Short mmCIF file of C-alpha atoms in Angstrom, two decimals:
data_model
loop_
_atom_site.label_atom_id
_atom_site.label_comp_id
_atom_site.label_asym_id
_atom_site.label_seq_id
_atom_site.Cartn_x
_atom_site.Cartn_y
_atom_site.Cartn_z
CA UNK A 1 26.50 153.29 102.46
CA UNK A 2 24.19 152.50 99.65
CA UNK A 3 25.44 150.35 96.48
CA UNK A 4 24.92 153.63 94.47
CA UNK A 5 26.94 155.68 96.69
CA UNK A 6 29.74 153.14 97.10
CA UNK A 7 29.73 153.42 93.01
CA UNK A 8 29.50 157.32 92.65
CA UNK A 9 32.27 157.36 94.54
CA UNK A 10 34.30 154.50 93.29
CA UNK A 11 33.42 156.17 89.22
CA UNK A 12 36.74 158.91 89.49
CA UNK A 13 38.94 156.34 91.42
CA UNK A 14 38.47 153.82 87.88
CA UNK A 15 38.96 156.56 85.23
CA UNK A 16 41.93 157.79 87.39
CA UNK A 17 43.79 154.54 87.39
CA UNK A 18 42.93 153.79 83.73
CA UNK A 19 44.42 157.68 82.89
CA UNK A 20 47.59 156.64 84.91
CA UNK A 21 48.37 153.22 83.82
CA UNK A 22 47.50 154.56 79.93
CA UNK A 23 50.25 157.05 80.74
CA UNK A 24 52.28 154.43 82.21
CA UNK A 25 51.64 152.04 79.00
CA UNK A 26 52.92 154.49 77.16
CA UNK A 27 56.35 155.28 78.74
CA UNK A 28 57.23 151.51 78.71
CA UNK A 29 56.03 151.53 74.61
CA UNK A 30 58.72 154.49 74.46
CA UNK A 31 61.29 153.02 76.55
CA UNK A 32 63.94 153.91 74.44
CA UNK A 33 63.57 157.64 75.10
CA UNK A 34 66.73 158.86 77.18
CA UNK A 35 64.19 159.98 80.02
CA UNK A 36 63.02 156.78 80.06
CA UNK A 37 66.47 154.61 80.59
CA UNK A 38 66.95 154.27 76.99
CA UNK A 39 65.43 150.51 77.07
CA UNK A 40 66.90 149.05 79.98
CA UNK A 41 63.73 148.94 82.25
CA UNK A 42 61.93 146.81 79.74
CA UNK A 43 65.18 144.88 78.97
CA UNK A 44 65.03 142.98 81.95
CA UNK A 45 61.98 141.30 81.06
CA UNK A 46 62.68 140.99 77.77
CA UNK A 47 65.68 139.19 78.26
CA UNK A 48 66.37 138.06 81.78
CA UNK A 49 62.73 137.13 82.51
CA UNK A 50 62.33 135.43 78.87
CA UNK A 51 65.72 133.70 79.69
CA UNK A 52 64.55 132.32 83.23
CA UNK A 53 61.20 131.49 81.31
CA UNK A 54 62.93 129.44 79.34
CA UNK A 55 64.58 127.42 81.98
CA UNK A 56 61.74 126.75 83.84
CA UNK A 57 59.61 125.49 81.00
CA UNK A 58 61.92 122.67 81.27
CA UNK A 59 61.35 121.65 84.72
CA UNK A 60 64.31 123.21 86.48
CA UNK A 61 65.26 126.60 88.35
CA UNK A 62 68.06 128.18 86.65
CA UNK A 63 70.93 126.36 88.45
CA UNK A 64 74.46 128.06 88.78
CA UNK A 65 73.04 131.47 87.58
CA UNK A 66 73.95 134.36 89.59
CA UNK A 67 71.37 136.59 88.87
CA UNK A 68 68.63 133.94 90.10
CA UNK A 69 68.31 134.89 94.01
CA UNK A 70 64.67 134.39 94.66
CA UNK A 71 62.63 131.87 95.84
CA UNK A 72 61.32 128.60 94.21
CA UNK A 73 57.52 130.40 94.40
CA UNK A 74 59.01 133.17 92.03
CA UNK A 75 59.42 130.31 89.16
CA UNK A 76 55.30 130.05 88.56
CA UNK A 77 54.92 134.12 88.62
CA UNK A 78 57.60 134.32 85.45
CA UNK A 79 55.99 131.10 84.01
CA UNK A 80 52.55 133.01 84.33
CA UNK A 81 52.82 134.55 80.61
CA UNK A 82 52.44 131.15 79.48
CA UNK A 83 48.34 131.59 80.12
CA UNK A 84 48.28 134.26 77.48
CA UNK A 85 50.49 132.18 74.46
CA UNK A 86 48.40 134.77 71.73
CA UNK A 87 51.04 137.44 73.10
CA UNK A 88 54.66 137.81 73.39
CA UNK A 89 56.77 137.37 76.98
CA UNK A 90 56.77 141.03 77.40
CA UNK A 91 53.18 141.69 76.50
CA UNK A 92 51.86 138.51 78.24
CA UNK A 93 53.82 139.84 81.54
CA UNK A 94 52.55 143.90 81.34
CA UNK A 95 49.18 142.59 80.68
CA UNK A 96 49.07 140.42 84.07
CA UNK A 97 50.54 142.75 85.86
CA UNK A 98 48.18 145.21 84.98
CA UNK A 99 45.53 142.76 86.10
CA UNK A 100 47.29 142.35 89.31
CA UNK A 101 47.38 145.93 89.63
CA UNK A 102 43.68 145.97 88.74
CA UNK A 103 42.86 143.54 91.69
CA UNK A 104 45.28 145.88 94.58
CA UNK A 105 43.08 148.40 93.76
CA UNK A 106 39.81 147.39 93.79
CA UNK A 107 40.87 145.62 97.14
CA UNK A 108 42.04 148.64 98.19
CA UNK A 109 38.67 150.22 97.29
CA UNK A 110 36.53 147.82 98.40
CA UNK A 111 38.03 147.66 101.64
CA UNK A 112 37.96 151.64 101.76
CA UNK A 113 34.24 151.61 101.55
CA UNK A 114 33.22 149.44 104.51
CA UNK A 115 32.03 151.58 107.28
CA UNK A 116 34.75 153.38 109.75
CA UNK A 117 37.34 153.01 106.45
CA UNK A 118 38.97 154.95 104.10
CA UNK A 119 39.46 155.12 100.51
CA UNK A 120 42.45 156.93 100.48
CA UNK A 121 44.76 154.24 100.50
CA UNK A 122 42.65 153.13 96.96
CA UNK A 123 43.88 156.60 95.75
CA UNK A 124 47.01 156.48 96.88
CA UNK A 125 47.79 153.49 95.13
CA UNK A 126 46.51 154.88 92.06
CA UNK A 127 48.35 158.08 92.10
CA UNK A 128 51.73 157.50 93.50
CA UNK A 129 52.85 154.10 91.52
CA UNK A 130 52.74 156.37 88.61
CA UNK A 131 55.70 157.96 90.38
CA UNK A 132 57.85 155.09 89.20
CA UNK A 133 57.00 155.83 85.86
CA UNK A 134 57.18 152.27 83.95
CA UNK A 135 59.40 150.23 86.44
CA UNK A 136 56.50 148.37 88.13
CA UNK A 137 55.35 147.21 84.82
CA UNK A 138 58.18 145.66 83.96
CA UNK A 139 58.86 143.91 87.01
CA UNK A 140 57.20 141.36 89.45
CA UNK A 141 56.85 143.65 92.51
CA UNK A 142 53.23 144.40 91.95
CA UNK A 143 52.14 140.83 91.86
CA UNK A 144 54.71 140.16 95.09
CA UNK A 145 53.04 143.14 96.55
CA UNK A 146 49.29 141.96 96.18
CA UNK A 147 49.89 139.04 98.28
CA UNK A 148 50.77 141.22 100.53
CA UNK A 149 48.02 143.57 100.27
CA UNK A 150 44.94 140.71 100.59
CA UNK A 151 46.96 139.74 103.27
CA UNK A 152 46.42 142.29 105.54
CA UNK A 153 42.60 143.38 104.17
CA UNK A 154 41.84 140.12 104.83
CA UNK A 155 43.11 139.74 108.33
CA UNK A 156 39.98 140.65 110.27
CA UNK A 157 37.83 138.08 108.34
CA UNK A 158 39.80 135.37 108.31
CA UNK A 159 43.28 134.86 109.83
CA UNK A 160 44.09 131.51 108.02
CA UNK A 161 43.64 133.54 104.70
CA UNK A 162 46.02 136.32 106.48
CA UNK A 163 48.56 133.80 106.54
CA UNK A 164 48.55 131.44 103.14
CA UNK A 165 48.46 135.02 101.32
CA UNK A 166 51.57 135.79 103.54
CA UNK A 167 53.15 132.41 103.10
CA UNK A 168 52.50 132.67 99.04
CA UNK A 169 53.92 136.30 98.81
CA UNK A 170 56.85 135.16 100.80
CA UNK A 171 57.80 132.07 99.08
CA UNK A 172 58.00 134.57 95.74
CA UNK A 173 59.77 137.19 97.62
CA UNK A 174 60.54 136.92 101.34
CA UNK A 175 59.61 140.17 102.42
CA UNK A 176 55.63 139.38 102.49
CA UNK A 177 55.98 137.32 105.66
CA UNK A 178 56.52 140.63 107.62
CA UNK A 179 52.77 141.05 106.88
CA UNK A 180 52.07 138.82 110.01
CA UNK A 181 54.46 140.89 112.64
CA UNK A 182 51.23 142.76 113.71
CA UNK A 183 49.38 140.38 114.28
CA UNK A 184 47.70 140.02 118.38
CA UNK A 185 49.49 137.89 120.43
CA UNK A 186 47.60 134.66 120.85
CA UNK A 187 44.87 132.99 119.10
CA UNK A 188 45.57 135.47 115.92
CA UNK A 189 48.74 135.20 115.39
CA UNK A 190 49.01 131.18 116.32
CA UNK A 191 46.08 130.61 113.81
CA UNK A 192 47.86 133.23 111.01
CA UNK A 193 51.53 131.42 111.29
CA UNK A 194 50.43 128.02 111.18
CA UNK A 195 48.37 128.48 108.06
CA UNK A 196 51.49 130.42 106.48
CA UNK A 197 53.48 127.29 107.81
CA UNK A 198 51.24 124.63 106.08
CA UNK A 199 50.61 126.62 102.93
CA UNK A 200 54.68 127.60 102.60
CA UNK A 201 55.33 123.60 103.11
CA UNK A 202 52.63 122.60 100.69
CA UNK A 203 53.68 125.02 97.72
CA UNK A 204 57.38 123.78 98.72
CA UNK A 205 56.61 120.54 98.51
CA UNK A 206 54.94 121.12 95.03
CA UNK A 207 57.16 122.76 93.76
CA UNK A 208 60.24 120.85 94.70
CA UNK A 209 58.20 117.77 93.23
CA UNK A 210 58.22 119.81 89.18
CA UNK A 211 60.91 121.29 89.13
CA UNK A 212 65.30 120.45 89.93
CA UNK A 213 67.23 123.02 92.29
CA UNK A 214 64.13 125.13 93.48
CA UNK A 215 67.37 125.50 96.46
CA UNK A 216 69.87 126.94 94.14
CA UNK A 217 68.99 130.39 94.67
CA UNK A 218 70.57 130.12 98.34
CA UNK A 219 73.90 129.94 97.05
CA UNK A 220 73.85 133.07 95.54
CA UNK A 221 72.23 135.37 98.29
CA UNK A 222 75.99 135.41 99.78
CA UNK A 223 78.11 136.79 97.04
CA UNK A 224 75.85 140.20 97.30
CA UNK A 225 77.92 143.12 97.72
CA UNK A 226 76.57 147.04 98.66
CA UNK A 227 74.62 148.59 95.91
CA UNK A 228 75.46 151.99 94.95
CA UNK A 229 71.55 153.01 95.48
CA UNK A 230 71.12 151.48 99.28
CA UNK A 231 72.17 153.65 102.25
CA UNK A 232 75.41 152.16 102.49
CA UNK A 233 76.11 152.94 98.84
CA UNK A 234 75.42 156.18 99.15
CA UNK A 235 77.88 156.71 102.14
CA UNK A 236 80.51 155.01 99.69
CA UNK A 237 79.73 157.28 96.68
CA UNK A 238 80.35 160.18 98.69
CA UNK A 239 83.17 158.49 100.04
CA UNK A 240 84.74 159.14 96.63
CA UNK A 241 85.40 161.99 96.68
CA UNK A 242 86.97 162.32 99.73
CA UNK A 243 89.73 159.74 97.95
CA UNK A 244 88.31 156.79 98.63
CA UNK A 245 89.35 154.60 95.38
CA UNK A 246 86.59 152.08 95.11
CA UNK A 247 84.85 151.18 91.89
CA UNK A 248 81.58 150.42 90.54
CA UNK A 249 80.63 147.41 88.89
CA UNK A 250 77.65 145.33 87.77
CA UNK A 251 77.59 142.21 89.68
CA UNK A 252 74.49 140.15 91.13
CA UNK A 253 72.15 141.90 88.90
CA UNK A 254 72.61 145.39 90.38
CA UNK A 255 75.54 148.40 90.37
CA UNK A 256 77.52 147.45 93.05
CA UNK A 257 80.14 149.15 94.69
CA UNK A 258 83.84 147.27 94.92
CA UNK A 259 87.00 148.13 96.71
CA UNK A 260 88.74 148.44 100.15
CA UNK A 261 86.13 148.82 103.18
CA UNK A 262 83.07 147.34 100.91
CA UNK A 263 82.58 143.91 102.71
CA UNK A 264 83.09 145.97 106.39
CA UNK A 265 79.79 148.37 104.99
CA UNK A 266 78.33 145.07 103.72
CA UNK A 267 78.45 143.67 107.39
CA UNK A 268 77.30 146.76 108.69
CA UNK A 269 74.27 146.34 106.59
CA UNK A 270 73.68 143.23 107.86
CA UNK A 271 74.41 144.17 111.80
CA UNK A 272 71.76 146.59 111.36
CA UNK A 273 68.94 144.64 109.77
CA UNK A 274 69.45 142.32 112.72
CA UNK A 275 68.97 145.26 115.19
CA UNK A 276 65.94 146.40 113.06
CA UNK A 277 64.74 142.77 113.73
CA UNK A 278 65.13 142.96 117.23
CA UNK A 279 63.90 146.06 117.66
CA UNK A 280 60.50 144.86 116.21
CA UNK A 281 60.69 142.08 118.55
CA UNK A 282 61.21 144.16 121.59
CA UNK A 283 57.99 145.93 120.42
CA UNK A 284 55.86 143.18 120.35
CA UNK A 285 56.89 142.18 123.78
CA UNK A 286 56.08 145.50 125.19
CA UNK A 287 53.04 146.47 123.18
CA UNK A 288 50.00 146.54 125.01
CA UNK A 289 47.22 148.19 123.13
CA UNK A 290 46.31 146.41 119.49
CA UNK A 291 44.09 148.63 117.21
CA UNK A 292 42.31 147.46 114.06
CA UNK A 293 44.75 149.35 112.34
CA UNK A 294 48.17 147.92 114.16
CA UNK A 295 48.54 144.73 111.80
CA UNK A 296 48.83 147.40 108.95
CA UNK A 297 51.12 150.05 110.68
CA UNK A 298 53.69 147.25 112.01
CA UNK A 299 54.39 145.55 108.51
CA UNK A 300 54.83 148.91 107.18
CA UNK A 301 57.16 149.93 109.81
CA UNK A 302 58.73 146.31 109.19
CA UNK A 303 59.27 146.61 105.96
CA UNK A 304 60.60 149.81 105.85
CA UNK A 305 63.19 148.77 108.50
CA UNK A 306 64.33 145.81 106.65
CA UNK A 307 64.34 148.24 102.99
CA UNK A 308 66.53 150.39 105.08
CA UNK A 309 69.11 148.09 106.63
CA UNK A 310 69.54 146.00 103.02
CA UNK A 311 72.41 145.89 101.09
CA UNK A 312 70.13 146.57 98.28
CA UNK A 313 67.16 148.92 97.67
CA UNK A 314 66.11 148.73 93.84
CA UNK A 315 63.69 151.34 92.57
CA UNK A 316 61.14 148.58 92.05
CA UNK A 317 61.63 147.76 96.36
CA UNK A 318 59.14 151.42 96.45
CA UNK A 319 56.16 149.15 95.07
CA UNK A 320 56.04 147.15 98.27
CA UNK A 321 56.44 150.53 100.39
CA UNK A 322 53.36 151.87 98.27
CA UNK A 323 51.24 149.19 99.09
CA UNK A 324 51.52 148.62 102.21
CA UNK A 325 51.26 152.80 102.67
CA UNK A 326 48.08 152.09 100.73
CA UNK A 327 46.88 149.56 102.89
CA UNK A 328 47.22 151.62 106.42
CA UNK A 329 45.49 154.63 104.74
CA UNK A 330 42.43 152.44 104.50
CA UNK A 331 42.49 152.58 108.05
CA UNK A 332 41.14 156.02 109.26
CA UNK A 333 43.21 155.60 112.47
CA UNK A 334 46.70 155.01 111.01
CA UNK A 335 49.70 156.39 112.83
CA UNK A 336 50.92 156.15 109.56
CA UNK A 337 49.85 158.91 107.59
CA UNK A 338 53.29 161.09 107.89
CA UNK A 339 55.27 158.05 107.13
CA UNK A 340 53.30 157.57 103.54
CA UNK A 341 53.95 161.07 102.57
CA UNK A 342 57.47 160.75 102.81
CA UNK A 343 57.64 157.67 100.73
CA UNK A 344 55.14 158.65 98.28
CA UNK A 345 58.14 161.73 98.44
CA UNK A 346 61.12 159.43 98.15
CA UNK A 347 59.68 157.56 94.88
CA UNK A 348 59.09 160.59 93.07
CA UNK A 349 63.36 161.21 93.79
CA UNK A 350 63.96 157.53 92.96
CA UNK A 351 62.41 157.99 89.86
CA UNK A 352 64.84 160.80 88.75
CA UNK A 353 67.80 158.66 90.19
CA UNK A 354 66.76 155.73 87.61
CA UNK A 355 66.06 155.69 85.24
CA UNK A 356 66.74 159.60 84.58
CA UNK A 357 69.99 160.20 85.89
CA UNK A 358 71.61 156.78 86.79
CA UNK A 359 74.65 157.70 84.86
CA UNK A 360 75.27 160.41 87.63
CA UNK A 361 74.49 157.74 90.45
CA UNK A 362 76.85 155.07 89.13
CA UNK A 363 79.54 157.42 88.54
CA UNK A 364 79.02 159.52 92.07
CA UNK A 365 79.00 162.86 90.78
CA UNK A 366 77.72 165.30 93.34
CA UNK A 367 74.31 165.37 91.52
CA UNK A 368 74.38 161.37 91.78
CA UNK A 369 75.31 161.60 95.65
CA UNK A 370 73.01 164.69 96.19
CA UNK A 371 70.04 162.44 94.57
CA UNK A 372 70.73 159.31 97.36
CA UNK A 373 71.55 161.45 99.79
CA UNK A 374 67.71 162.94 99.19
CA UNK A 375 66.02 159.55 98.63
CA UNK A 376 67.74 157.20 101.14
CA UNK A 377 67.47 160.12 103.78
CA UNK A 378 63.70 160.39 103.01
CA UNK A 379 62.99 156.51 103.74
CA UNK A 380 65.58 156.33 106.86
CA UNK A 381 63.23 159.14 107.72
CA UNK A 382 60.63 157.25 107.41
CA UNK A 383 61.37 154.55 108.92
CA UNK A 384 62.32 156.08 111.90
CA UNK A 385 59.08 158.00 112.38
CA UNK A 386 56.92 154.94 111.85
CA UNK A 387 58.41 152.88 114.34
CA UNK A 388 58.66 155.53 116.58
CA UNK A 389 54.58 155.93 115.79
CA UNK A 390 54.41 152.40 115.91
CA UNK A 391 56.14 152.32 119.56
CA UNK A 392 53.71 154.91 120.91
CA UNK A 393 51.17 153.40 119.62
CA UNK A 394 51.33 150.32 121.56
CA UNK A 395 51.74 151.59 125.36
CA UNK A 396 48.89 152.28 127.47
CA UNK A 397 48.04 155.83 128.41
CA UNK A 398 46.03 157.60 130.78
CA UNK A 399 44.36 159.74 128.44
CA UNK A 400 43.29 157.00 125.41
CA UNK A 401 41.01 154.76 125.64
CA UNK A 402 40.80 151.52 127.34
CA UNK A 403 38.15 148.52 127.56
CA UNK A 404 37.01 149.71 130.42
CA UNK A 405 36.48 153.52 129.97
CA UNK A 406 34.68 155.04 127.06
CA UNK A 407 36.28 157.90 125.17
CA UNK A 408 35.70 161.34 125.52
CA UNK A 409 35.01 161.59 122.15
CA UNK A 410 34.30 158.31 119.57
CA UNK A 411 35.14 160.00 116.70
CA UNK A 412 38.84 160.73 118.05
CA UNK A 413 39.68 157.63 119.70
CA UNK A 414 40.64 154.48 117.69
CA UNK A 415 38.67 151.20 118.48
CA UNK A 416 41.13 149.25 121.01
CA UNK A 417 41.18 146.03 122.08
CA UNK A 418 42.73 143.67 124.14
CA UNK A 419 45.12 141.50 123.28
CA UNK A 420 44.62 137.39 123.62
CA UNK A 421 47.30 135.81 125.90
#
């Protein structure tokens, strides 16, 4: 494809995301709007984010702070505002993660244009995060999420870069690291962890080196109850009205449920995130056939599992599932394609859940219920049917392709290679 071409088509993907993030600058400028979560979405930056800003200026993680539960690499992301001192927190903050935003996308492009690729996942991107109206703006996910996304587009140039991109994104959020559960066995994945290992203990060791209690936030991952949006929540708000007499309350940063039988759905949470675990372990065992596009399906299938399972799934938890949808559309032989429409389905509902109607979700009315019931049922969905994809995916079969005999037809059959032992 010519440099022309590649531009001609890359002209509507640039005025589409400017149109959508214009649209999206302007629902955080009228945040106040009842639609819009009457400030609250903003208020988190304005005021947690400014507060934590504050603390870290000073050379220390917040210490004794329940709200601070994230890792020591998520202290230089909210001290990143501090490059642009001409603007406030909150301006400084939507204009780099606009930037960030800016560089996911033309990733996203870029990698959509090299031959046998796809620019869908570009468009994807740029349509659907929309869908969250002005949430990812005013929260980290996006940069947590481009980590994520160079991760994996960079995976089949160089697999050291794979896995400090990894490493970085994880030491911010943990999720990231699942980014390397598709990797080959072998050389790949040997060459991918130990550069996540040496670039996680590097930035550790900086880090720990600037700044007191980058370890505090460990201490405060425990106390986490069941949030009224996660899966488990919404089996609890229905559970009231079948007499069950728990409460809501805001605790850990979130709406969580409290009452008899929370700490029992707490541990079920748990039980099943370590079954989702070993259930992605059992498929790498098994797996025989690795495609080009296999590193993107698995961490999507990963990451869904774990969103799933959590005791927690936030709005801003359906920026992660949107990249990483983005980045397996690139690929034109996903097995993912199914599994992006229904979470580009179940942000649109989470959208409506909060900010729209989150008085009806806190307080479990049948709309509230009706709304989780929709959105949580979408992603379990989801994440079902991609690891089920994923399974398939990776057992031999008579009628694909194989090393050794040629397709019937190229344009059908996915590129497959052997895996290194």
């Amino acid at each position: 494809m010519s440099a022309s071409t590649k531009l001609r088509r890359l002209v509507p993907l640039a005025v589409a995301w400017s149109a959508a993030r214009a649209l999206m600058l302007w629902m955080l400028a009228h945040d106040h709007l009842a639609p819009l979560g009457r400030g609250g979405v903003s208020r988190e930056v304005e005021n947690l984010y400014f507060r934590w800003y504050g603390v870290l200026s000073h050379g220390s993680y917040p210490s004794g702070d329940h709200l601070w539960q994230y890792p020591p690499g998520a202290g230089p992301v909210l001290l990143s505002p501090a490059l642009l001192p001409a603007l406030t927190y909150l301006q400084a903050f939507v204009t780099l993660t606009l930037l960030t935003d800016a560089v996911i996308t033309a990733a996203l492009a870029r990698a959509g244009t090299r031959p046998g690729r796809s620019t869908a996942g570009a468009w994807l991107w740029t349509a659907s995060l929309p869908l969250l109206l002005h949430i990812p703006l005013a929260r980290y996910d996006v940069q947590v999420t481009a980590f994520a996304v160079i991760s994996l587009l960079t995976v089949s140039r160089s697999t050291r870069v794979c896995g400090a991109f990894a490493a970085l994104g994880a030491l911010v959020k943990v999720w990231p690291a699942l980014a390397l559960i598709g990797l080959p066995r072998g050389r790949t994945t040997r060459e991918a962890w130990t550069s996540a290992a040496v670039t996680a203990v590097a930035l550790l060791a900086v880090l720990a080196a600037l700044f007191d209690h980058p370890f505090d936030f460990l201490r405060q991952q425990g106390g986490r109850g069941v949030q009224i949006e996660s899966l488990g929540g919404t089996v609890l708000g229905l559970a009231r009205h079948a007499g069950w007499p728990g409460r809501v309350r805001y605790r850990y940063g979130a709406m969580e449920f409290v009452g008899p039988y929370v700490p029992l759905v707490a541990a079920a949470s748990l039980a099943l995130t370590v079954a989702a675990f070993g259930l992605l372990l059992l498929w790498r065992v098994r797996a025989r056939r690795w495609t080009p596009s296999t590193p993107y399906d698995a961490a999507l299938g990963a990451v869904l599992l774990f969103t799933v399972t959590s005791r927690v799934i936030s709005p801003q938890y359906m920026v992660w599932l949107l990249g990483l949808s983005a980045v397996c559309l690139t690929a034109r032989h996903t097995t993912q394609r199914p599994v992006a429409a229904l979470i580009v389905a179940a942000t649109a509902v989470s959208s409506v859940a909060y900010p729209g109607l989150y008085g009806e979700v806190v307080d479990s009315t049948w709309t509230g219920c009706l709304l989780m019931v929709v959105r949580n049922g979408l992603l379990a969905g989801a994440a079902v049917l991609s690891f089920r994809r994923l399974w398939r995916s990776g057992l031999p079969a008579p009628d694909r392709a194989t090393p050794d005999t040629p397709p019937r037809n190229l344009r059908q059959v996915p590129l497959v290679f052997r895996t290194r032992h």
